[in-house]
Amino acid sequence: MEVWKHRADLPKEISNTVVTIGIFDGVHRGHHAVLAKTVEVAQLNGAISIALTFDPHPRLVHNPQSDLNLVTSLEDRLQRLESAGIDAVYVQHYDLEYAALTPRDFIEQQLIGQLHAGSVVVGEDVRFGLHNSGDGAFLRDVGKELGIDVYLLDDLCDDGGRRWSSTWVRELLAEGDVAGAAKVLGRPHRIRGVVQHGFKRGRELGFPTANLTGNGLGEVPAEGVYAGWLVRTVPGTAATEHLPAAISIGNNPQFDGEQRTVEAHVLGRSDLDLYGEEIAIDFIQWLRPMMRFESVDSLLEQMDEDLRRSAEVLGVPVARRVNPAAVKAGVSLKPA
């Protein structure tokens, strides 16, 4: 899949394209229906399928004080769009100047002038142009005038009639319902970040963890302990490995911590050196809330149970605490 971030990146010979428009945050099941139709129309017409997406998120441009976190990072968004069969993605830099385009200018200048759209596929809730004043009906009317085929798809809903949406995903994550979020997304929720140094308490207790902190991780689920996967690129290769993990999110109340962190303990592993690596974490199931215990021994007993339950959820052999002396010095560690 090709990725274009500037007008100069566009191939000069581009023509006869099928374009879909959206932020595609999360690339959830509703998005997949639109993407599948885009690919289908492109294949029928012998055309190129293009997803027009935006970065940064428009809400962060219009409201810089917003605490919005993306469900999916741009990197993961692009990977999901490629997996959906899209041929190319145009990542439009979103700023106030771009936001001032009228709906008609957006259609004429970008969809036709830049992307040479012969067809456009969008969901019925599409909005575009100045003050989001362009909608599906306007797109269809102007498309008819300018010779563009417009496909407006009905919203996809769950069995209860609720529309699949990024907002719903955020609500579920705020409740710690990562399994529910996975149903909307069609896959486990993922965050991504670079492994940081911690206080190394977990190493001393036999539970080394890779720590992610700060902004830019994505939409972090509610505080608690989860079963999931630590996903990394094998050093020196292009291969990806998924490592079973027990994951804690919180400020470590047992040790009066103040900073909220995401900490992933890879079950049974003491040999990992992850400092400075960019990793992803996929959340599979919530296990328990974050809590303070009467003693470190009580904490260790619960952490042993967390390892057992994580292994059970993930379908892997149960692992025990590791030998602190066997942990590599470079591993980022802190208790779950």
Coordinates of C-alpha atoms in Angstrom, one line a residue:
M1 CA 0.0 0.0 0.0
E2 CA 1.2 3.5 -0.9
V3 CA 1.1 6.3 1.7
W4 CA 1.0 9.9 0.5
K5 CA 1.4 12.8 2.9
H6 CA 1.9 15.7 0.5
R7 CA 0.5 16.7 -2.8
A8 CA 3.9 16.2 -4.3
D9 CA 3.8 12.6 -3.3
L10 CA 0.8 11.9 -5.6
P11 CA 1.7 10.0 -8.8
K12 CA 1.2 12.2 -11.9
E13 CA -0.5 9.4 -13.8
I14 CA -3.1 8.8 -11.1
S15 CA -6.7 8.6 -12.5
N16 CA -10.0 6.7 -12.2
T17 CA -9.9 6.3 -8.4
V18 CA -12.4 5.2 -5.8
V19 CA -12.0 7.4 -2.7
T20 CA -13.4 6.9 0.8
I21 CA -13.1 9.7 3.4
G22 CA -12.7 9.5 7.2
I23 CA -10.5 9.8 10.2
F24 CA -10.9 6.0 10.6
D25 CA -9.9 6.2 14.3
G26 CA -9.9 2.6 15.5
V27 CA -10.7 1.2 12.0
H28 CA -13.6 -0.5 13.7
R29 CA -16.3 -2.8 12.2
G30 CA -18.3 0.1 10.8
H31 CA -15.2 1.5 9.0
H32 CA -14.5 -2.0 7.6
A33 CA -17.9 -2.1 5.8
V34 CA -17.0 1.2 4.1
L35 CA -13.5 0.1 3.3
A36 CA -14.8 -3.2 1.9
K37 CA -17.2 -1.4 -0.4
T38 CA -14.5 0.9 -1.6
V39 CA -12.2 -2.0 -2.5
E40 CA -15.2 -3.8 -4.2
V41 CA -16.1 -0.8 -6.4
A42 CA -12.4 -0.2 -7.3
Q43 CA -12.0 -3.8 -8.4
L44 CA -15.2 -3.7 -10.5
N45 CA -14.0 -0.5 -12.2
G46 CA -10.3 -1.5 -12.5
A47 CA -9.6 1.6 -10.4
I48 CA -7.3 2.4 -7.5
S49 CA -8.9 2.4 -4.0
I50 CA -7.8 5.4 -1.9
A51 CA -8.5 6.3 1.7
L52 CA -8.4 10.0 2.5
T53 CA -7.6 10.4 6.2
F54 CA -6.5 13.3 8.5
D55 CA -3.7 14.0 10.9
P56 CA -3.8 15.4 13.5
H57 CA -7.4 14.7 14.6
P58 CA -9.6 17.6 13.7
R59 CA -10.9 17.9 17.2
L60 CA -7.4 18.6 18.5
V61 CA -7.0 21.4 15.9
H62 CA -10.3 23.1 16.7
N63 CA -10.0 22.5 20.4
P64 CA -6.3 22.2 21.4
Q65 CA -7.3 21.8 25.1
S66 CA -9.2 18.6 24.3
D67 CA -8.0 15.5 26.2
L68 CA -8.9 13.3 23.2
N69 CA -6.7 10.3 22.8
L70 CA -6.7 8.4 19.5
V71 CA -8.1 4.8 19.7
T72 CA -5.5 3.9 17.1
S73 CA -2.2 5.5 16.4
L74 CA -1.5 6.7 12.8
E75 CA 1.0 3.9 12.3
D76 CA -1.6 1.3 13.4
R77 CA -4.3 3.0 11.4
L78 CA -2.3 2.7 8.2
Q79 CA -1.6 -0.9 8.9
R80 CA -5.3 -1.6 9.4
L81 CA -6.2 0.2 6.2
E82 CA -3.7 -1.8 4.3
S83 CA -5.1 -5.0 5.8
A84 CA -8.5 -3.9 4.6
G85 CA -7.2 -4.0 1.0
I86 CA -6.9 -0.3 0.4
D87 CA -4.3 0.5 -2.4
A88 CA -3.2 3.9 -1.1
V89 CA -3.8 6.4 1.7
Y90 CA -3.6 10.1 1.5
V91 CA -2.8 11.5 5.0
Q92 CA -4.0 15.1 4.8
H93 CA -2.4 17.4 7.3
Y94 CA -5.3 19.0 9.1
D95 CA -5.0 22.6 10.1
L96 CA -7.3 25.7 10.3
E97 CA -6.5 26.7 6.7
Y98 CA -7.5 23.3 5.4
A99 CA -10.6 23.4 7.6
A100 CA -11.8 26.6 5.9
L101 CA -12.4 24.8 2.5
T102 CA -16.0 25.0 1.6
P103 CA -17.7 21.6 0.9
R104 CA -17.8 22.3 -2.8
D105 CA -14.1 23.3 -2.8
F106 CA -13.3 20.1 -1.0
I107 CA -15.0 18.1 -3.7
E108 CA -13.6 20.0 -6.6
Q109 CA -10.1 20.7 -5.4
Q110 CA -9.2 17.6 -3.4
L111 CA -11.5 14.7 -4.4
I112 CA -11.4 15.6 -8.1
G113 CA -8.4 17.9 -8.5
Q114 CA -5.9 16.0 -6.4
L115 CA -7.3 12.4 -6.1
H116 CA -9.1 12.2 -9.5
A117 CA -12.1 10.5 -7.9
G118 CA -14.5 8.8 -10.2
S119 CA -16.4 7.2 -7.3
V120 CA -16.7 8.1 -3.6
V121 CA -17.8 5.7 -0.9
V122 CA -18.8 7.1 2.5
G123 CA -21.0 6.3 5.5
E124 CA -24.3 8.1 5.8
D125 CA -22.9 10.2 8.7
V126 CA -20.1 11.8 6.6
R127 CA -19.4 15.5 7.2
F128 CA -16.8 17.7 5.5
G129 CA -15.9 21.2 4.6
L130 CA -16.2 24.5 6.5
H131 CA -18.0 23.9 9.8
N132 CA -18.7 20.3 8.7
S133 CA -21.5 21.8 6.5
G134 CA -21.1 19.2 3.8
D135 CA -23.0 16.0 4.2
G136 CA -23.9 12.9 2.3
A137 CA -26.9 14.5 0.5
F138 CA -24.7 17.4 -0.7
L139 CA -22.0 15.0 -1.8
R140 CA -24.5 13.0 -3.8
D141 CA -26.0 16.1 -5.5
V142 CA -22.7 17.6 -6.4
G143 CA -21.4 14.2 -7.5
K144 CA -24.3 13.9 -9.9
E145 CA -23.5 17.3 -11.3
L146 CA -19.8 16.6 -11.7
G147 CA -20.0 13.0 -12.9
I148 CA -18.9 11.2 -9.7
D149 CA -20.7 8.1 -8.5
V150 CA -21.4 8.4 -4.8
Y151 CA -22.2 5.4 -2.6
L152 CA -23.8 6.3 0.8
L153 CA -23.7 3.3 3.1
D154 CA -26.1 2.9 6.0
D155 CA -24.6 2.8 9.5
L156 CA -23.7 -0.6 10.8
C157 CA -25.1 -1.5 14.2
D158 CA -24.8 -4.3 16.8
D159 CA -27.7 -6.6 17.5
G160 CA -29.1 -4.0 20.0
G161 CA -29.2 -1.3 17.3
R162 CA -26.2 0.8 18.5
R163 CA -23.9 2.1 15.8
W164 CA -20.3 0.9 15.7
S165 CA -18.2 4.0 16.6
S166 CA -15.0 5.2 18.0
T167 CA -17.0 7.0 20.7
W168 CA -18.4 3.6 21.9
V169 CA -14.9 2.1 22.0
R170 CA -13.7 5.0 24.2
E171 CA -16.7 4.5 26.6
L172 CA -15.9 0.7 26.9
L173 CA -12.2 1.3 27.5
A174 CA -13.1 3.9 30.2
E175 CA -15.0 1.1 32.0
G176 CA -12.1 -1.4 31.5
D177 CA -14.3 -3.5 29.2
V178 CA -11.5 -4.4 26.7
A179 CA -13.4 -7.5 25.6
G180 CA -16.4 -5.3 24.6
A181 CA -14.1 -2.8 22.8
A182 CA -12.7 -5.7 20.8
K183 CA -16.2 -6.6 19.6
V184 CA -16.7 -3.1 18.2
L185 CA -13.2 -3.0 16.8
G186 CA -13.2 -6.5 15.4
R187 CA -9.8 -7.1 17.1
P188 CA -8.1 -6.4 20.5
H189 CA -7.5 -2.8 21.5
R190 CA -3.9 -1.8 21.1
I191 CA -1.7 1.0 22.5
R192 CA 1.8 1.7 21.5
G193 CA 4.9 3.4 23.1
V194 CA 8.5 3.3 23.9
V195 CA 9.7 1.3 26.9
Q196 CA 10.8 3.6 29.7
H197 CA 12.9 3.1 32.9
G198 CA 10.9 2.4 36.0
F199 CA 11.7 1.9 39.7
K200 CA 12.8 -1.7 39.3
R201 CA 10.6 -2.9 42.2
G202 CA 9.1 -5.6 40.0
R203 CA 12.5 -7.0 39.2
E204 CA 13.2 -7.4 42.9
L205 CA 9.9 -9.2 43.4
G206 CA 10.3 -11.5 40.4
F207 CA 7.9 -9.7 38.1
P208 CA 9.9 -7.6 35.6
T209 CA 7.7 -5.3 33.5
A210 CA 8.1 -3.1 30.5
N211 CA 6.8 0.3 31.3
L212 CA 5.0 2.8 29.1
T213 CA 4.2 6.3 30.4
G214 CA 3.2 9.8 29.3
N215 CA 1.0 11.0 26.5
G216 CA 0.9 9.6 23.0
L217 CA 0.2 6.0 23.9
G218 CA -3.4 6.1 22.6
E219 CA -6.6 5.5 24.5
V220 CA -5.4 3.7 27.7
P221 CA -8.1 1.5 29.4
A222 CA -9.3 2.1 33.0
E223 CA -7.0 1.3 35.9
G224 CA -6.7 -2.3 36.7
V225 CA -5.0 -5.6 35.8
Y226 CA -5.5 -7.2 32.4
A227 CA -4.4 -10.2 30.4
G228 CA -3.0 -9.4 27.0
W229 CA -0.1 -9.6 24.6
L230 CA 3.1 -7.6 24.3
V231 CA 3.8 -7.2 20.6
R232 CA 7.3 -6.3 19.4
T233 CA 9.4 -6.5 16.3
V234 CA 12.2 -9.1 16.7
P235 CA 15.5 -7.2 16.7
G236 CA 17.3 -7.4 13.4
T237 CA 14.3 -8.8 11.5
A238 CA 10.9 -7.7 10.1
A239 CA 9.2 -10.5 12.1
T240 CA 6.6 -9.7 14.8
E241 CA 6.2 -11.7 18.0
H242 CA 3.3 -11.7 20.4
L243 CA 4.3 -12.4 24.0
P244 CA 1.7 -13.4 26.6
A245 CA 1.6 -10.8 29.4
A246 CA -0.1 -9.7 32.6
I247 CA -0.6 -5.9 32.3
S248 CA -1.3 -3.4 35.1
I249 CA -2.5 0.2 34.6
G250 CA -2.3 2.6 37.6
N251 CA -0.1 4.5 39.9
N252 CA 1.1 1.5 42.1
P253 CA -0.9 2.2 45.3
Q254 CA 1.1 -0.4 47.1
F255 CA 4.2 1.9 46.9
D256 CA 2.4 5.2 47.0
G257 CA 3.1 5.9 43.3
E258 CA 2.0 9.2 41.8
Q259 CA 2.5 8.6 38.0
R260 CA 0.0 6.5 36.0
T261 CA 1.9 3.9 34.1
V262 CA 1.1 0.9 31.9
E263 CA 3.3 -2.1 32.9
A264 CA 3.5 -5.4 31.1
H265 CA 5.1 -8.5 32.6
V266 CA 5.8 -11.1 29.9
L267 CA 4.9 -14.4 31.5
G268 CA 8.0 -16.4 32.6
R269 CA 10.6 -14.3 30.8
S270 CA 13.6 -12.8 32.4
D271 CA 15.8 -12.5 29.3
L272 CA 14.1 -9.6 27.6
D273 CA 15.9 -6.3 27.2
L274 CA 13.3 -3.8 26.0
Y275 CA 14.6 -0.4 27.0
G276 CA 14.1 2.1 24.2
E277 CA 12.1 -0.3 22.1
E278 CA 8.7 0.7 20.6
I279 CA 6.2 -2.0 21.6
A280 CA 2.5 -2.5 21.3
I281 CA 0.2 -3.9 23.9
D282 CA -3.0 -5.7 22.9
F283 CA -5.6 -6.0 25.7
I284 CA -7.7 -9.2 25.9
Q285 CA -9.5 -9.3 29.2
W286 CA -9.9 -7.3 32.4
L287 CA -8.9 -9.4 35.5
R288 CA -9.3 -7.2 38.6
P289 CA -9.2 -3.6 39.8
M290 CA -6.0 -1.9 41.1
M291 CA -5.8 -2.1 44.9
R292 CA -3.5 -1.7 47.9
F293 CA -2.7 -4.8 49.9
E294 CA -2.0 -5.3 53.6
S295 CA 1.5 -6.5 53.0
V296 CA 4.0 -7.2 50.2
D297 CA 3.4 -11.0 50.8
S298 CA -0.3 -10.5 50.1
L299 CA 0.6 -8.5 46.9
L300 CA 2.9 -11.3 45.7
E301 CA 0.1 -13.9 46.3
Q302 CA -2.3 -11.9 44.2
M303 CA 0.3 -11.3 41.5
D304 CA 0.9 -15.1 41.3
E305 CA -2.8 -15.5 40.8
D306 CA -2.7 -12.7 38.1
L307 CA -0.1 -14.8 36.2
R308 CA -2.2 -17.9 36.5
R309 CA -5.4 -16.2 35.3
S310 CA -3.5 -14.4 32.4
A311 CA -2.1 -17.7 31.2
E312 CA -5.6 -19.3 31.4
V313 CA -7.2 -16.4 29.4
L314 CA -4.4 -16.4 26.8
G315 CA -4.2 -20.2 26.5
V316 CA -0.5 -20.5 27.3
P317 CA 1.3 -22.5 30.0
V318 CA 1.2 -21.1 33.5
A319 CA 4.4 -19.3 34.5
R320 CA 5.8 -18.5 37.9
R321 CA 7.9 -15.6 39.2
V322 CA 11.3 -15.3 37.6
N323 CA 14.6 -15.3 39.4
P324 CA 15.5 -11.7 40.0
A325 CA 19.2 -12.5 39.5
A326 CA 18.4 -13.8 36.0
V327 CA 16.8 -10.6 34.8
K328 CA 18.9 -8.6 32.3
A329 CA 20.1 -5.3 33.6
G330 CA 18.6 -3.4 30.7
V331 CA 15.0 -4.5 31.2
S332 CA 12.5 -1.8 32.4
L333 CA 11.0 -3.2 35.5
K334 CA 8.4 -2.2 38.1
P335 CA 5.7 -4.1 40.0
A336 CA 2.3 -4.8 38.5

